[in-house]
mmCIF file of C-alpha atoms and ligand atoms in Angstrom:
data_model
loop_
_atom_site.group_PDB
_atom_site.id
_atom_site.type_symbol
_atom_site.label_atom_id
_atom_site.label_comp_id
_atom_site.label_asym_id
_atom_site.label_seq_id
_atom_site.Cartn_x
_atom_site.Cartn_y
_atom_site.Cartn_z
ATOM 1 C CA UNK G 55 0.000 0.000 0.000
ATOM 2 C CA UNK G 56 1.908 2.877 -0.905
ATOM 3 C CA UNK G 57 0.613 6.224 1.828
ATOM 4 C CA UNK G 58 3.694 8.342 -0.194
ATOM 5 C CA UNK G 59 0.794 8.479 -3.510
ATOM 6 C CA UNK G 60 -2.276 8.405 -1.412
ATOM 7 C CA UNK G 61 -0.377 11.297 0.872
ATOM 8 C CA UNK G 62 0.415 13.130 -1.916
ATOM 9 C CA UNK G 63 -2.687 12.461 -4.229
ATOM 10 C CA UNK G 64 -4.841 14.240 -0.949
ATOM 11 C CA UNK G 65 -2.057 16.973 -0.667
ATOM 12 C CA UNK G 66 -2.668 18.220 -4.029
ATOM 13 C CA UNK G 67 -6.392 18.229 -3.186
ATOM 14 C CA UNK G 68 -5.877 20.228 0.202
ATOM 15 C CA UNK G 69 -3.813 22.910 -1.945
ATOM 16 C CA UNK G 70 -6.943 23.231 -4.227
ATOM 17 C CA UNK G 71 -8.666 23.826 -0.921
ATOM 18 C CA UNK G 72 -6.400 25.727 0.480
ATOM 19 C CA UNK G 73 -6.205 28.414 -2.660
ATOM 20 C CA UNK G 74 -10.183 28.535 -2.329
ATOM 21 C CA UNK G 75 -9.685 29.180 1.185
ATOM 22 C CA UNK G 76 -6.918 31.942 0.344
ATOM 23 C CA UNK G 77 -9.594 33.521 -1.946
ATOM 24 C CA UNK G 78 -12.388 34.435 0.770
ATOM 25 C CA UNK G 79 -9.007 36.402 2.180
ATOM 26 C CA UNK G 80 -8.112 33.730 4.893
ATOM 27 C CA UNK G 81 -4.928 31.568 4.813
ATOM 28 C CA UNK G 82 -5.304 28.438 6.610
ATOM 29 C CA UNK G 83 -2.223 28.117 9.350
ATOM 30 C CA UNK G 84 -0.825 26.008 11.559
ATOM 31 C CA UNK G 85 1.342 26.391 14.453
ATOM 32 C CA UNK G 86 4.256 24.215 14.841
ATOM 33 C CA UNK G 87 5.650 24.502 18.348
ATOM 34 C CA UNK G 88 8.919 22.551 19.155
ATOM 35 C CA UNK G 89 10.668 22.728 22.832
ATOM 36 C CA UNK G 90 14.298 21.429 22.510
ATOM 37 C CA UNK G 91 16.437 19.859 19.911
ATOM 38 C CA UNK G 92 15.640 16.347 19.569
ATOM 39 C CA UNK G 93 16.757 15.321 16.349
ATOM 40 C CA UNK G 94 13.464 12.990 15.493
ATOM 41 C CA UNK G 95 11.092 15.897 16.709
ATOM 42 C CA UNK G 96 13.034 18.466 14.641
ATOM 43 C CA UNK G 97 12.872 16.091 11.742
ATOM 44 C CA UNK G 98 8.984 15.502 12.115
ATOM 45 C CA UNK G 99 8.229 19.006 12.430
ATOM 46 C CA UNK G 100 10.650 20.163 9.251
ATOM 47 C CA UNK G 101 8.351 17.753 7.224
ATOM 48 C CA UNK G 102 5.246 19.061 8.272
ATOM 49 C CA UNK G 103 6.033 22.632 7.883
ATOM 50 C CA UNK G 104 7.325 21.864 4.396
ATOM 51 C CA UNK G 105 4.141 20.204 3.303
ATOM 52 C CA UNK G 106 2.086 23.413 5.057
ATOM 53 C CA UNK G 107 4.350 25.517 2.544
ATOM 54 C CA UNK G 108 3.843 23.186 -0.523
ATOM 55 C CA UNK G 109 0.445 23.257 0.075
ATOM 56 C CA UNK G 110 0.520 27.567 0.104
ATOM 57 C CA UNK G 111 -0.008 26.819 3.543
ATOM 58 C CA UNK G 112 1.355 28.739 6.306
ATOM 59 C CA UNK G 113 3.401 27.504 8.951
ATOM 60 C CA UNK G 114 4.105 29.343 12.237
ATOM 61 C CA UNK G 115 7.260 27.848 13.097
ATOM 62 C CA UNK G 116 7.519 28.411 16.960
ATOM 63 C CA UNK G 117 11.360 27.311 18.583
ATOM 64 C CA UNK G 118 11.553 27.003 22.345
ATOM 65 C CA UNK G 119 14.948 26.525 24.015
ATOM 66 C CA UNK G 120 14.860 23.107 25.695
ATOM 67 C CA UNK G 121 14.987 25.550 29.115
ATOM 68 C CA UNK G 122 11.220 26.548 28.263
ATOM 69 C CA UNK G 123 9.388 26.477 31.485
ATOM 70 C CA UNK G 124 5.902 24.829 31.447
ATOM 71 C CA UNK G 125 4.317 28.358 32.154
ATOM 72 C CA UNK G 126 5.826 30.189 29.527
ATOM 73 C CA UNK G 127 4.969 27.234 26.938
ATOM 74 C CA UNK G 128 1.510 27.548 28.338
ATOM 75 C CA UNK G 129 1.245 30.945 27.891
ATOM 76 C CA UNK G 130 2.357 31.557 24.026
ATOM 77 C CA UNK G 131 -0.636 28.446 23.349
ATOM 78 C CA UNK G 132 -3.043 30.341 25.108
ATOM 79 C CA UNK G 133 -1.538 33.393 22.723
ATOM 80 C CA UNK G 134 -1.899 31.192 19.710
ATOM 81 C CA UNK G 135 -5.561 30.321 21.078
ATOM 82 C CA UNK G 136 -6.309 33.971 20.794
ATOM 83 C CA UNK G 137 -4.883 34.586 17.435
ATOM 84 C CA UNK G 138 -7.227 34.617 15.333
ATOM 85 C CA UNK G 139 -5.034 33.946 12.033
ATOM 86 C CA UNK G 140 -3.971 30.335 13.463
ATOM 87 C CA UNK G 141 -6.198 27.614 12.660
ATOM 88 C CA UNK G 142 -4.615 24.883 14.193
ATOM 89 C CA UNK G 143 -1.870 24.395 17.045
ATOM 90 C CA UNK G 144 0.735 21.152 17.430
ATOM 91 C CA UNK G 145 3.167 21.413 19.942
ATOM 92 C CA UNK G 146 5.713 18.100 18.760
ATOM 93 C CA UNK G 147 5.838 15.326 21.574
ATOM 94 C CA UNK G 148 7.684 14.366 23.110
ATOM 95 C CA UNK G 149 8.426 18.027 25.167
ATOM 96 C CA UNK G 150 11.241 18.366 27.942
ATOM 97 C CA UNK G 151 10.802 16.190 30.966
ATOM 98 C CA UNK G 152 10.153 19.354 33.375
ATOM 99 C CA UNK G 153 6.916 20.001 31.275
ATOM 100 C CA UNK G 154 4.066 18.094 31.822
ATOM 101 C CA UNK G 155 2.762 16.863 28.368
ATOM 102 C CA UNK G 156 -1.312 16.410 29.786
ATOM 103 C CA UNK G 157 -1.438 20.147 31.033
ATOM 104 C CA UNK G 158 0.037 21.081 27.198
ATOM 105 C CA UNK G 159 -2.545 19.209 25.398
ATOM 106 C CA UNK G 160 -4.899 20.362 27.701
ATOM 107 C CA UNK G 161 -3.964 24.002 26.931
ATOM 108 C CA UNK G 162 -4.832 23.977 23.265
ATOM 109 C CA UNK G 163 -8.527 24.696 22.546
ATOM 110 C CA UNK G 164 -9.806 21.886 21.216
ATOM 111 C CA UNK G 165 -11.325 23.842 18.121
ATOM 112 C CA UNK G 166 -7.720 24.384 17.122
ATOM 113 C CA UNK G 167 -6.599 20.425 18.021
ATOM 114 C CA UNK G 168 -5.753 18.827 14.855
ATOM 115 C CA UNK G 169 -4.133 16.328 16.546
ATOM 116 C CA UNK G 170 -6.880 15.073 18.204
ATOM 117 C CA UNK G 171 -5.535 14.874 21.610
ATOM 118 C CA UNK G 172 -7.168 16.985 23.546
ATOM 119 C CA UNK G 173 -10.092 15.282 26.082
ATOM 120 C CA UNK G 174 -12.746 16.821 24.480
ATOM 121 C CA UNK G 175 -11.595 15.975 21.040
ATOM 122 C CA UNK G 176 -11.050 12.634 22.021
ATOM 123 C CA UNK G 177 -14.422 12.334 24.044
ATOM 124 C CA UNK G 178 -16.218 13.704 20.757
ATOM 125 C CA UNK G 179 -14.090 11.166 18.220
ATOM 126 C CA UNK G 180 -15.693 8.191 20.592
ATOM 127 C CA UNK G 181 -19.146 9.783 20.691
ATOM 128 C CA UNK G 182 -18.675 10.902 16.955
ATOM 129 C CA UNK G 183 -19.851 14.132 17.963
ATOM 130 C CA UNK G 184 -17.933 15.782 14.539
ATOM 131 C CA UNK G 185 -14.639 17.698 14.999
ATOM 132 C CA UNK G 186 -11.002 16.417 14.085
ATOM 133 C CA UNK G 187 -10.100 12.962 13.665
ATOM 134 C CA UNK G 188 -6.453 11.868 14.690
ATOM 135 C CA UNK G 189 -3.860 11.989 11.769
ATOM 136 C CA UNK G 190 -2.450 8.830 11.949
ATOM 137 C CA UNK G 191 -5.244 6.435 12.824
ATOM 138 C CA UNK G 192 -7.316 8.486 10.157
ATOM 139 C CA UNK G 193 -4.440 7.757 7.670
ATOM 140 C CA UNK G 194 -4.931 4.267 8.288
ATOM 141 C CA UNK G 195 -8.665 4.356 7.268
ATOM 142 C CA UNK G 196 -7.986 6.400 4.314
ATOM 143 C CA UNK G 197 -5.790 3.643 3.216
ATOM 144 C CA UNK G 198 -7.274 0.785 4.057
ATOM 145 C CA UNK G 199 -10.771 2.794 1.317
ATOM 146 C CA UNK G 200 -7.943 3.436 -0.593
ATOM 147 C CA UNK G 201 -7.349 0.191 -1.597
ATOM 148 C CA UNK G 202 -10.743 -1.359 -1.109
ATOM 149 C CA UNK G 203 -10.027 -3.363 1.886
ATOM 150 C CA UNK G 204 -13.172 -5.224 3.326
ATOM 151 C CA UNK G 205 -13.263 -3.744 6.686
ATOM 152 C CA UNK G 206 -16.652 -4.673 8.070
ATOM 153 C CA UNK G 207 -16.651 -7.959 9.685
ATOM 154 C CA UNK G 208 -12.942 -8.348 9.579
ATOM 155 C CA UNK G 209 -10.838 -8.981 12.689
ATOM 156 C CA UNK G 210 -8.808 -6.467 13.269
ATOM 157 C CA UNK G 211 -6.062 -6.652 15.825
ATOM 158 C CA UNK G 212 -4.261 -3.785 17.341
ATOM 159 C CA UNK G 213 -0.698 -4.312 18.904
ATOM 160 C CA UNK G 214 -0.280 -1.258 20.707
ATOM 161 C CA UNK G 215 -2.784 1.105 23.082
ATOM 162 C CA UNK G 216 -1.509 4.774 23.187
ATOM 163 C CA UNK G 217 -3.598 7.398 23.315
ATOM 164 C CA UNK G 218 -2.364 8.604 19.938
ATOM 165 C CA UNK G 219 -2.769 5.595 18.144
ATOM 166 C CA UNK G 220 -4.099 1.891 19.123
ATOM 167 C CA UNK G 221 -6.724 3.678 21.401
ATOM 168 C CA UNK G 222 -8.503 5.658 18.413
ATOM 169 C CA UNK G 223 -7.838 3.614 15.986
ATOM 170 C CA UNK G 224 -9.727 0.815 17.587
ATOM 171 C CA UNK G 225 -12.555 3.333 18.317
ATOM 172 C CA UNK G 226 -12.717 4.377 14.601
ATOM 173 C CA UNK G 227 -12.877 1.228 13.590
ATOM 174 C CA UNK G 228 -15.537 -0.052 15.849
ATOM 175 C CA UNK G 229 -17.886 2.838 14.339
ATOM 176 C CA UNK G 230 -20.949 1.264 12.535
ATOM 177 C CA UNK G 231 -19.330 3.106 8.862
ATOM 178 C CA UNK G 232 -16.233 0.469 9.562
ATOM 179 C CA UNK G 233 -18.160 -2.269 11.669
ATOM 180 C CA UNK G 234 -14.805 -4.112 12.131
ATOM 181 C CA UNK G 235 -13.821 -6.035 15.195
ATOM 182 C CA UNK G 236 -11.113 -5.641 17.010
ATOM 183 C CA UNK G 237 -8.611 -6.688 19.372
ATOM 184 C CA UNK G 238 -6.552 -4.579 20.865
ATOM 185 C CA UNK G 239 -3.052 -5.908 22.347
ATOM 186 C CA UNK G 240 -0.283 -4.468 25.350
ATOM 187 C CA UNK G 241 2.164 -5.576 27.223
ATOM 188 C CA UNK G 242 -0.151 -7.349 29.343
ATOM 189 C CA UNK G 243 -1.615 -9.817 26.282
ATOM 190 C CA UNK G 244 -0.924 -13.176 26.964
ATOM 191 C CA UNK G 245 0.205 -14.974 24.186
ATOM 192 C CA UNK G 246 0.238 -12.188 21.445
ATOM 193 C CA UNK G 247 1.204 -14.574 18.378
ATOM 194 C CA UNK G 248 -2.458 -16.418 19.271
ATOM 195 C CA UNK G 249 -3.867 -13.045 18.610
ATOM 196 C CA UNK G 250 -1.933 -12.135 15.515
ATOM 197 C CA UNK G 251 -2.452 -15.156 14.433
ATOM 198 C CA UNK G 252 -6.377 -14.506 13.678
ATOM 199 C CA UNK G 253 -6.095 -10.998 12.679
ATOM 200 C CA UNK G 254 -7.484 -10.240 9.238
ATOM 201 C CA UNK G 255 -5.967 -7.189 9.552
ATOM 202 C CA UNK G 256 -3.284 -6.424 11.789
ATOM 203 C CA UNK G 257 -1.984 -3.498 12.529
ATOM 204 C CA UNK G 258 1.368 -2.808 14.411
ATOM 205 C CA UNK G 259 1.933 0.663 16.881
ATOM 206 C CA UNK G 260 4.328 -1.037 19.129
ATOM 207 C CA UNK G 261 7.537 1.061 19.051
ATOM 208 C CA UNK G 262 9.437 -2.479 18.615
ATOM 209 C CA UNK G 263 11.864 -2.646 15.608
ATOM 210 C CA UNK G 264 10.768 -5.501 13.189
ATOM 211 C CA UNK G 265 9.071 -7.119 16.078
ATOM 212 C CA UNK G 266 6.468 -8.740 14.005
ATOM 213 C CA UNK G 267 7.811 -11.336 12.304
ATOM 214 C CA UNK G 268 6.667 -13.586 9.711
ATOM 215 C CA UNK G 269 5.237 -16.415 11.504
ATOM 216 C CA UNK G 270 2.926 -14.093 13.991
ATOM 217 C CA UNK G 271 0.923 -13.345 10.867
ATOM 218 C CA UNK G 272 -1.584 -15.460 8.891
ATOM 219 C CA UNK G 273 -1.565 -16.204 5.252
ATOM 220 C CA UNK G 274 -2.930 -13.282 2.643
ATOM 221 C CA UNK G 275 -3.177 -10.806 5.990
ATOM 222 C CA UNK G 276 -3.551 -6.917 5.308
ATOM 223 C CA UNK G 277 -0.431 -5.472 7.586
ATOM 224 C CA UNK G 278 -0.306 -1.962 8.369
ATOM 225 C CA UNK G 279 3.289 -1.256 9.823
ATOM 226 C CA UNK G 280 2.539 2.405 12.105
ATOM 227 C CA UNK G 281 5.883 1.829 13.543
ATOM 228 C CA UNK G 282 8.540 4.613 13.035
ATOM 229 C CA UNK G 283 11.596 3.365 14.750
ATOM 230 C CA UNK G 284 15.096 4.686 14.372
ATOM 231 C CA UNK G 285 17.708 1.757 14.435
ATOM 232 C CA UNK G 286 21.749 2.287 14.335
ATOM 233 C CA UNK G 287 23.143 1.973 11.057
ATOM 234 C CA UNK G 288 26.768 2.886 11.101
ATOM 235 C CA UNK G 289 26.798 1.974 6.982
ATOM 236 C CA UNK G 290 24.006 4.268 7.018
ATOM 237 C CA UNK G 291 24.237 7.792 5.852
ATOM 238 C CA UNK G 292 22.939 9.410 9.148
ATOM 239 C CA UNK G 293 23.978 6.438 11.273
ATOM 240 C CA UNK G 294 20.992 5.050 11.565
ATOM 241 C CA UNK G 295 17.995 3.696 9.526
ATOM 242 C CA UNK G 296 14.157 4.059 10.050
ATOM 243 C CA UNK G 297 12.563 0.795 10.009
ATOM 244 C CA UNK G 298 9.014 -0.278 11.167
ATOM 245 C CA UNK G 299 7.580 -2.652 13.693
ATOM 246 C CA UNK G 300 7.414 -5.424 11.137
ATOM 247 C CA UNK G 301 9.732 -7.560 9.992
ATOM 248 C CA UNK G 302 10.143 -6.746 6.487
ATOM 249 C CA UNK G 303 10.324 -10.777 5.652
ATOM 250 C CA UNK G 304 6.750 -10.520 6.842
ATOM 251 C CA UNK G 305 5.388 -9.108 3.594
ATOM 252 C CA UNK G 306 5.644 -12.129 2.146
ATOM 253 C CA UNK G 307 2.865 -13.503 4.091
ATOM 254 C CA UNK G 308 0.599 -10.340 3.344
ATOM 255 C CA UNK G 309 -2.084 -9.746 0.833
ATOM 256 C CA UNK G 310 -1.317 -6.277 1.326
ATOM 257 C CA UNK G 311 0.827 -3.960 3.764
ATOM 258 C CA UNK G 312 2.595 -0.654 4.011
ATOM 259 C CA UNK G 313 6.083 -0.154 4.160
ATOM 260 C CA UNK G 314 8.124 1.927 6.184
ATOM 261 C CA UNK G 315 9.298 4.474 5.079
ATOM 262 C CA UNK G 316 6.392 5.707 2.773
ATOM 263 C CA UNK G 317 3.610 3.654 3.973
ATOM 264 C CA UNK G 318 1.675 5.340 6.998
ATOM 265 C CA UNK G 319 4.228 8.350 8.200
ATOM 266 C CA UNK G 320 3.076 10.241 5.104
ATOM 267 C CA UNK G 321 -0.568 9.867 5.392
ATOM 268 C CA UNK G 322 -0.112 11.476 8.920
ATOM 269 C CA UNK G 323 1.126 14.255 7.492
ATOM 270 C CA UNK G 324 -1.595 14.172 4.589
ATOM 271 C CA UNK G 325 -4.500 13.741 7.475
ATOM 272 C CA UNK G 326 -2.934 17.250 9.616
ATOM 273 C CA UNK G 327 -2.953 19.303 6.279
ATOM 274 C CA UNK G 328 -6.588 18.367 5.627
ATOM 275 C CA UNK G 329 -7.170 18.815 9.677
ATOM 276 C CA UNK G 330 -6.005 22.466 9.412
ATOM 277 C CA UNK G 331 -8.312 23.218 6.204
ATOM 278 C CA UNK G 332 -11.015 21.911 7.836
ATOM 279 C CA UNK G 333 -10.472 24.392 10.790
ATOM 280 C CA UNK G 334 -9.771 26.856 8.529
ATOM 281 C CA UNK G 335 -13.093 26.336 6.460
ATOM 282 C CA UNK G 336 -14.757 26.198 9.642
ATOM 283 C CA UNK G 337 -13.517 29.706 11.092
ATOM 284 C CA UNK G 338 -14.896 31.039 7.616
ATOM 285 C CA UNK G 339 -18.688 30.090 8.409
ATOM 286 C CA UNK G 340 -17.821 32.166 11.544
HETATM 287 P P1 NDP Z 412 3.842 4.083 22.659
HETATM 288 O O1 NDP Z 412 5.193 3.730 23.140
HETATM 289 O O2 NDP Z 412 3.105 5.207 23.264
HETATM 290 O O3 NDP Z 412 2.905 2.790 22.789
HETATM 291 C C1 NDP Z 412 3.358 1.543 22.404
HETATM 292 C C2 NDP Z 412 2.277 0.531 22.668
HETATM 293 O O4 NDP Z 412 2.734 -0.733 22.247
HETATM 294 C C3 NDP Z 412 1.907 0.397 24.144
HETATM 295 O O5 NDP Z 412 0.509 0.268 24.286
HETATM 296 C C4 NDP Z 412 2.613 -0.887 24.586
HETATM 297 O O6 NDP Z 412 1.921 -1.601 25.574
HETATM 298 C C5 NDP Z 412 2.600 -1.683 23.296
HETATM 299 N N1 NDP Z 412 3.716 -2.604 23.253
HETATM 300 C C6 NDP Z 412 5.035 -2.312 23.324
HETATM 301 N N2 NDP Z 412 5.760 -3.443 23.310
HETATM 302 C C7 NDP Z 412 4.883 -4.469 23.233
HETATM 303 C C8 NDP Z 412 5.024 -5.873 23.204
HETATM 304 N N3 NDP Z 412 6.224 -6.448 23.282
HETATM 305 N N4 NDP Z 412 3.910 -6.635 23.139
HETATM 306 C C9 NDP Z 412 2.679 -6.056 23.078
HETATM 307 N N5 NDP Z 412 2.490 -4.724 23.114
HETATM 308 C C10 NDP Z 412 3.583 -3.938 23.189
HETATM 309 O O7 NDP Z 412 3.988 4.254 21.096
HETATM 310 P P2 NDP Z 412 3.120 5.096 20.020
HETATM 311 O O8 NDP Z 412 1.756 4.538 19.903
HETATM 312 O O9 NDP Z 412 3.320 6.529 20.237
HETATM 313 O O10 NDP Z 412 3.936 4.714 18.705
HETATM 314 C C11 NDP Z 412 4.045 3.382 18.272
HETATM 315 C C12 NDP Z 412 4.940 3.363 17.053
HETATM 316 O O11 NDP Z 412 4.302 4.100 16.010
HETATM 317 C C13 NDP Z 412 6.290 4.050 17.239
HETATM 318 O O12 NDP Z 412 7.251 3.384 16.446
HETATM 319 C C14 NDP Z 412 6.071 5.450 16.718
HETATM 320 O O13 NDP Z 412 7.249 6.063 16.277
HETATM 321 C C15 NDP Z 412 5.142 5.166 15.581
HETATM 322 N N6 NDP Z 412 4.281 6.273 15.196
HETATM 323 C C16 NDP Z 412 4.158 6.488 13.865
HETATM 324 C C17 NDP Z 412 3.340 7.472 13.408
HETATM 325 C C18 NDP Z 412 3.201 7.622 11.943
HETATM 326 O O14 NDP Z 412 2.863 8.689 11.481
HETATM 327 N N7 NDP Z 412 3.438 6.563 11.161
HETATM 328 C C19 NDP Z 412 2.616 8.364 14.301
HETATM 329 C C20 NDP Z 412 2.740 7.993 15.698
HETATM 330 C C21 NDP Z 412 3.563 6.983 16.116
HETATM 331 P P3 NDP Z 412 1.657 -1.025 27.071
HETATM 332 O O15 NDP Z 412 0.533 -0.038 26.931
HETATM 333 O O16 NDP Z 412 1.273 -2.218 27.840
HETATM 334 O O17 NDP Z 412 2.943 -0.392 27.485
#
C-alpha cells in the first residue's frame, strides 16, 4: 500500500482547498511549536512545515529553548488560542521532561486540536460528535478505502494502546461506517502470536523494531506497519535507519501492507494538512 501516492494524491487536493480558502481572504495556518532539539522531533516538524508551505499553507514555526518552562509554553498556546489567524496548534511530543505533556494538550482549545488529543476531542471522536479525527489512525482508514479493503466484519487486531494511536484507531474502527472487530493488544496480552495469528488485519503501533515477524501473521493478511523506529546503522548515511515494527520478511505472508518508510508516516502528514483546512473552512462560516 503505498501512503507516499495516497499522501500526496490528498495533498494536491488540500492545496486546491487551500487556494479557495486563500480567496475568501483567509490563509489556513498552523502552528508548529517545538521545545528542545531532539533530532526525530526536529525532523517531524521540518516535514510538516514543508508540506504546510507546498500546500501555500502557512506555517508558524515556533522554537523554544529546551529551558522553556511549562508556564511560559503555556502561555504563548493560550496566545496562539487567541490569534485569530492560526487555525490549528501542534506542539511536537515528546516536550522536555520538566513540562508536563497532559497540562500542554490540555492548553490547546480543542477547536484548534488537529491532533486530536485533547479530552474533548477525544471524548467527541468516541461519541462521533464531529470535529477532528487523529492523523495517523485516520491515515490508516484512508488507506485501508484506498485500496478497497473489506473492513466490516474483519478482525482487526491492534498491537499497541496509546492514546495517539491503538486507542482511536480501535474506536474508529468499531464505528458502525467500519463495523470491524477488534482486538486490541499491550504488554499485558498473553500470548500475542495467538492473537496475531487470527487478525485479518493487523496493525502494528508497538515502538518495537521488526518485532512482528513472519510467523505471527496469517496467510494473505492486510499489515499496516505504524511503527517509526530509528535503528543504528553505522553503513548508514545518518547512522541510523528508520525501520518499522514489522519484519520486512513478513510481507511475504501479506495480501497487502505498508512499508516503512512511505507507507503510513506520510498519510499522517496528509490527514494534519486536511485537519487544518477543515479548521480553517470552519472559522470562515464564523
Ligand atoms: P507508545 O510507546 O506510546 O505505545 C506503544 C504501545 O505498544 C503500548 O501500548 C505498549 O503496551 C505496546 N507494546 C510495546 N511493546 C509491546 C510488546 N512487546 N507486546 C505487546 N504490546 C507492546 O507508542 P506510540 O503509539 O506513540 O507509537 C508506536 C509506534 O508508532 C512508534 O514506532 C512510533 O514512532 C510510531 N508512530 C508512527 C506514526 C506515523 O505517522 N506513522 C505516528 C505515531 C507513532 P503497554 O501499553 O502495555 O505499554
Amino acid at each position: 500500500m503505498d501512503g507516499k501516492a495516497l499522501g500526496l494524491k490528498i495533498r494536491e487536493e488540500v492545496k486546491i482547498k487551500a487556494a479557495a480558502i486563500k480567496a475568501k481572504g483567509i490563509t489556513p495556518c498552523l502552528a508548529v511549536v517545538l521545545v528542545g532539539e531532539d533530532p526525530a522531533s526536529l525532523s517531524y516538524v521540518t516535514s510538516k512545515e514543508k508540506a504546510l508551505e507546498e500546500a501555500g499553507m502557512e506555517s508558524r514555526d515556533i522554537r523554544l529553548p529546551e529551558s522553556t518552562s511549562e508556564n511560559e509554553l503555556l502561555s504563548i498556546i493560550k496566545e496562539l488560542n487567541n490569534d485569530n489567524k492560526v487555525h490549528g496548534i501542534l506542539v511536537q511530543s515528546p516536550v522536555p521532561k520538566h513540562i508536563n505533556e497532559e497540562n500542554v494538550i490540555e492548553a490547546v482549545a480543542p477547536e484548534k486540536d488537529v491532533d486530536c488529543f485533547h479530552p474533548v476531542s477525544v471524548g467527541n471522536m468516541i461519541l462521533e460528535k464531529g470535529g477532528f479525527l487523529p492523523c495517523t489512525p485516520h491515515g490508516v482508514l484512508k488507506l485501508l478505502r484506498e485500496y478497497n479493503i473489506q473492513v466490516a466484519g474483519a478482525h482487526v487486531v491492534i498491537v499497541g494502546r496509546s492514546n495517539i494511536v491503538g486507542k482511536p484507531l480501535a474506536n474508529l474502527l468499531i464505528r458502525k461506517e467500519y463495523n470491524a472487530t477488534v482486538t486490541l493488544c499491550h504488554t499485558g496480552t498473553k500470548d500475542l502470536i495467538k492473537h496475531t495469528l487470527q487478525a485479518d488485519i493487523l496493525i502494528a503501533a508497538a515502538g518495537r523494531p521488526a518485532f512482528i515477524k513472519p510467523d505471527m501473521i496469517k496467510n494473505g493478511a492486510i499489515v499496516i506497519d505504524v511503527g517509526i523506529n530509528r535503528v543504528e546503522d553505522a553503513s548508514a548515511k545518518k547512522g541510523y535507519r528508520v525501520c518499522g515494527d514489522v519484519d520486512p520478511c513478513a510481507a511475504d505472508r501479506a495480501s497487502f501492507f505498508t512499508p516503512v518508510p512511505g507507507g503510513v508516516g506520510p498519510m499522517t502528514i496528509a490527514m494534519l494538512l486536511q485537519n487544518v483546512i477543515e479548521s480553517a473552512q470552519r472559522s470562515l462560516s464564523k
